[in-house]
Amino acid sequence: SQELEQSPQSLIVQEGKNLTINCTSSKTLYGLYWYKQKYGEGLIFLMMLQKGGEEKSHEKITAKLDEKKQQSSLHITASQPSHAGIYLCGADGDGWGKLQFGAGTQVVVTP
Amino acid sequence: NAGVTQTPKFRILKIGQSMTLQCTQDMNHNYMYWYRQDPGMGLKLIYYSVGAGITDKGEVPNGYNVSRSTTEDFPLRLELAAPSQTSVYFCASSYFAGGPYNEQFFGPGTRLTVL
């Protein structure tokens, strides 16, 4: 099976500062998904990357997939309290949507 | 659209009891999934379905059963509950299986404790 390692496990960032979360796979990724989870709630889809070197942005969140398709990063610019939560990366190993997830990165945004 | 709904939200079971976790989606999605999330861990796939009448095992299927008689519903059955099944269970659905349009929509989860 595919192993996904996320780093850091958690981070505390001051409002207005930038932050980066990394997701590394033990195998080549067919598709890499980023989700956000708030405590006690379901997962909210952020974006999906499929091609090596691909980069996508939505509002202040940018995700990249490296050329070898084994590592992805999620970058938040000028963090806000609304960015607090758990960020999870998920990998589609065979294109059938059977996602395997990393353990998540907990983000805390302080005033 | 309600999206993906799950019931119940919380449940406490005694060891050996059985229960069914309900999942319904109103988006006419063919693909549906059940995941479990243990504390501090990522989600693990239990079972999935590619359409009514078709289901298959995921990464951690032991102790669970599923059925899919309609497009909308995908119940998860726990037989003989064990403490190891204490977890948060998420149901998800998607229109496509993979590719750039495979956004999986998740329900709010069912928090299950087995004592």
mmCIF file of N, CA and C in Angstrom, chain A residues 1 30 33 35 37 39-43 45 48 50 88 92 95-103, chain B residues 31 33 35 37 40-43 45 48 50 59 90 97-100 102-104 106-108 111:
data_model
loop_
_atom_site.group_PDB
_atom_site.id
_atom_site.type_symbol
_atom_site.label_atom_id
_atom_site.label_comp_id
_atom_site.label_asym_id
_atom_site.label_seq_id
_atom_site.Cartn_x
_atom_site.Cartn_y
_atom_site.Cartn_z
ATOM 1 N N SER A 1 0.844 -1.190 0.000
ATOM 2 C CA SER A 1 0.000 0.000 0.000
ATOM 3 C C SER A 1 0.885 1.248 0.000
ATOM 4 N N TYR A 30 -0.647 8.758 -8.351
ATOM 5 C CA TYR A 30 -1.549 8.879 -9.494
ATOM 6 C C TYR A 30 -2.307 10.192 -9.400
ATOM 7 N N TYR A 33 -4.577 14.619 -3.351
ATOM 8 C CA TYR A 33 -5.699 15.448 -2.937
ATOM 9 C C TYR A 33 -5.354 16.139 -1.621
ATOM 10 N N TYR A 35 -7.246 18.034 1.558
ATOM 11 C CA TYR A 35 -8.506 18.284 2.237
ATOM 12 C C TYR A 35 -8.228 19.056 3.526
ATOM 13 N N GLN A 37 -9.974 19.676 7.442
ATOM 14 C CA GLN A 37 -10.947 19.147 8.388
ATOM 15 C C GLN A 37 -10.980 20.027 9.629
ATOM 16 N N TYR A 39 -12.443 20.275 13.555
ATOM 17 C CA TYR A 39 -12.751 19.292 14.585
ATOM 18 C C TYR A 39 -14.243 18.981 14.608
ATOM 19 N N GLY A 40 -14.553 17.682 14.581
ATOM 20 C CA GLY A 40 -15.948 17.267 14.657
ATOM 21 C C GLY A 40 -16.717 17.391 13.361
ATOM 22 N N GLU A 41 -16.023 17.704 12.287
ATOM 23 C CA GLU A 41 -16.708 17.872 11.006
ATOM 24 C C GLU A 41 -16.075 16.985 9.946
ATOM 25 N N GLY A 42 -16.736 16.929 8.812
ATOM 26 C CA GLY A 42 -16.214 16.150 7.698
ATOM 27 C C GLY A 42 -15.086 16.877 6.993
ATOM 28 N N LEU A 43 -14.605 16.273 5.922
ATOM 29 C CA LEU A 43 -13.500 16.842 5.169
ATOM 30 C C LEU A 43 -14.011 17.734 4.054
ATOM 31 N N PHE A 45 -12.909 19.457 0.496
ATOM 32 C CA PHE A 45 -11.953 19.361 -0.597
ATOM 33 C C PHE A 45 -11.332 20.723 -0.873
ATOM 34 N N MET A 48 -6.865 19.194 -6.125
ATOM 35 C CA MET A 48 -6.311 17.924 -6.554
ATOM 36 C C MET A 48 -5.237 18.162 -7.600
ATOM 37 N N GLN A 50 -2.452 16.279 -10.329
ATOM 38 C CA GLN A 50 -2.260 15.010 -11.017
ATOM 39 C C GLN A 50 -0.973 14.962 -11.839
ATOM 40 N N LEU A 88 -5.167 17.485 5.484
ATOM 41 C CA LEU A 88 -4.868 16.091 5.155
ATOM 42 C C LEU A 88 -4.544 15.961 3.673
ATOM 43 N N ASP A 92 -4.333 8.806 -4.437
ATOM 44 C CA ASP A 92 -5.066 7.822 -5.227
ATOM 45 C C ASP A 92 -4.018 6.931 -5.893
ATOM 46 N N GLY A 95 -6.081 5.228 -9.411
ATOM 47 C CA GLY A 95 -7.027 5.936 -10.258
ATOM 48 C C GLY A 95 -8.477 5.581 -10.025
ATOM 49 N N TRP A 96 -8.753 4.776 -9.004
ATOM 50 C CA TRP A 96 -10.128 4.390 -8.719
ATOM 51 C C TRP A 96 -10.708 5.099 -7.506
ATOM 52 N N GLY A 97 -10.010 6.114 -7.045
ATOM 53 C CA GLY A 97 -10.568 6.936 -5.976
ATOM 54 C C GLY A 97 -10.463 6.335 -4.599
ATOM 55 N N LYS A 98 -9.734 5.229 -4.460
ATOM 56 C CA LYS A 98 -9.573 4.607 -3.144
ATOM 57 C C LYS A 98 -8.426 5.331 -2.429
ATOM 58 N N LEU A 99 -8.763 6.410 -1.762
ATOM 59 C CA LEU A 99 -7.737 7.283 -1.221
ATOM 60 C C LEU A 99 -7.085 6.720 0.029
ATOM 61 N N GLN A 100 -5.776 6.953 0.138
ATOM 62 C CA GLN A 100 -5.033 6.706 1.372
ATOM 63 C C GLN A 100 -4.561 8.063 1.860
ATOM 64 N N PHE A 101 -4.690 8.286 3.151
ATOM 65 C CA PHE A 101 -4.431 9.602 3.706
ATOM 66 C C PHE A 101 -3.208 9.624 4.601
ATOM 67 N N GLY A 102 -2.577 10.806 4.660
ATOM 68 C CA GLY A 102 -1.569 11.044 5.665
ATOM 69 C C GLY A 102 -2.232 11.282 7.013
ATOM 70 N N ALA A 103 -1.428 11.389 8.053
ATOM 71 C CA ALA A 103 -1.960 11.542 9.417
ATOM 72 C C ALA A 103 -2.499 12.939 9.692
ATOM 73 N N TYR B 31 -20.029 6.457 -7.090
ATOM 74 C CA TYR B 31 -18.982 5.933 -6.222
ATOM 75 C C TYR B 31 -19.207 6.375 -4.784
ATOM 76 N N TYR B 33 -17.863 5.551 -0.542
ATOM 77 C CA TYR B 33 -16.739 5.033 0.240
ATOM 78 C C TYR B 33 -17.043 5.135 1.733
ATOM 79 N N TYR B 35 -14.762 5.294 5.273
ATOM 80 C CA TYR B 35 -13.441 5.424 5.880
ATOM 81 C C TYR B 35 -13.618 5.435 7.402
ATOM 82 N N GLN B 37 -11.402 6.932 10.887
ATOM 83 C CA GLN B 37 -10.311 7.793 11.305
ATOM 84 C C GLN B 37 -10.071 7.585 12.788
ATOM 85 N N GLY B 40 -5.417 10.940 15.778
ATOM 86 C CA GLY B 40 -4.062 11.252 15.335
ATOM 87 C C GLY B 40 -3.632 10.517 14.079
ATOM 88 N N MET B 41 -4.584 9.873 13.423
ATOM 89 C CA MET B 41 -4.239 9.099 12.230
ATOM 90 C C MET B 41 -5.019 9.625 11.035
ATOM 91 N N GLY B 42 -4.545 9.244 9.873
ATOM 92 C CA GLY B 42 -5.294 9.564 8.671
ATOM 93 C C GLY B 42 -6.477 8.630 8.496
ATOM 94 N N LEU B 43 -7.259 8.863 7.487
ATOM 95 C CA LEU B 43 -8.409 8.018 7.219
ATOM 96 C C LEU B 43 -7.971 6.741 6.509
ATOM 97 N N LEU B 45 -9.519 3.360 4.334
ATOM 98 C CA LEU B 45 -10.672 2.914 3.567
ATOM 99 C C LEU B 45 -11.146 1.554 4.052
ATOM 100 N N TYR B 48 -15.741 0.159 -0.406
ATOM 101 C CA TYR B 48 -16.176 1.123 -1.390
ATOM 102 C C TYR B 48 -17.161 0.458 -2.351
ATOM 103 N N VAL B 50 -18.860 0.931 -6.462
ATOM 104 C CA VAL B 50 -18.807 1.628 -7.750
ATOM 105 C C VAL B 50 -20.200 1.778 -8.359
ATOM 106 N N GLU B 59 -8.907 -1.159 2.614
ATOM 107 C CA GLU B 59 -7.693 -1.514 3.352
ATOM 108 C C GLU B 59 -7.985 -2.251 4.664
ATOM 109 N N PHE B 90 -16.419 7.955 8.430
ATOM 110 C CA PHE B 90 -16.831 8.916 7.412
ATOM 111 C C PHE B 90 -17.290 8.189 6.160
ATOM 112 N N ALA B 97 -14.491 8.142 -10.512
ATOM 113 C CA ALA B 97 -13.640 7.331 -9.639
ATOM 114 C C ALA B 97 -12.293 7.976 -9.433
ATOM 115 N N GLY B 98 -11.731 8.511 -10.476
ATOM 116 C CA GLY B 98 -10.395 9.083 -10.357
ATOM 117 C C GLY B 98 -10.236 10.250 -11.277
ATOM 118 N N GLY B 99 -9.017 10.724 -11.386
ATOM 119 C CA GLY B 99 -8.768 11.828 -12.283
ATOM 120 C C GLY B 99 -9.036 13.172 -11.642
ATOM 121 N N PRO B 100 -8.886 14.231 -12.411
ATOM 122 C CA PRO B 100 -8.957 15.592 -11.855
ATOM 123 C C PRO B 100 -10.342 15.993 -11.374
ATOM 124 N N ASN B 102 -12.356 13.922 -9.574
ATOM 125 C CA ASN B 102 -12.785 13.044 -8.505
ATOM 126 C C ASN B 102 -12.736 13.749 -7.170
ATOM 127 N N GLU B 103 -13.579 14.744 -6.985
ATOM 128 C CA GLU B 103 -13.709 15.336 -5.668
ATOM 129 C C GLU B 103 -14.637 14.450 -4.863
ATOM 130 N N GLN B 104 -14.133 13.937 -3.751
ATOM 131 C CA GLN B 104 -14.985 13.137 -2.883
ATOM 132 C C GLN B 104 -15.649 14.060 -1.873
ATOM 133 N N PHE B 106 -17.582 14.456 1.566
ATOM 134 C CA PHE B 106 -17.625 13.706 2.812
ATOM 135 C C PHE B 106 -18.834 14.101 3.658
ATOM 136 N N GLY B 107 -19.355 13.113 4.375
ATOM 137 C CA GLY B 107 -20.363 13.383 5.380
ATOM 138 C C GLY B 107 -19.706 13.905 6.647
ATOM 139 N N PRO B 108 -20.523 14.299 7.654
ATOM 140 C CA PRO B 108 -19.984 14.878 8.885
ATOM 141 C C PRO B 108 -19.373 13.860 9.837
ATOM 142 N N ARG B 111 -19.318 9.302 15.277
ATOM 143 C CA ARG B 111 -18.327 9.018 16.323
ATOM 144 C C ARG B 111 -18.814 7.821 17.122
#
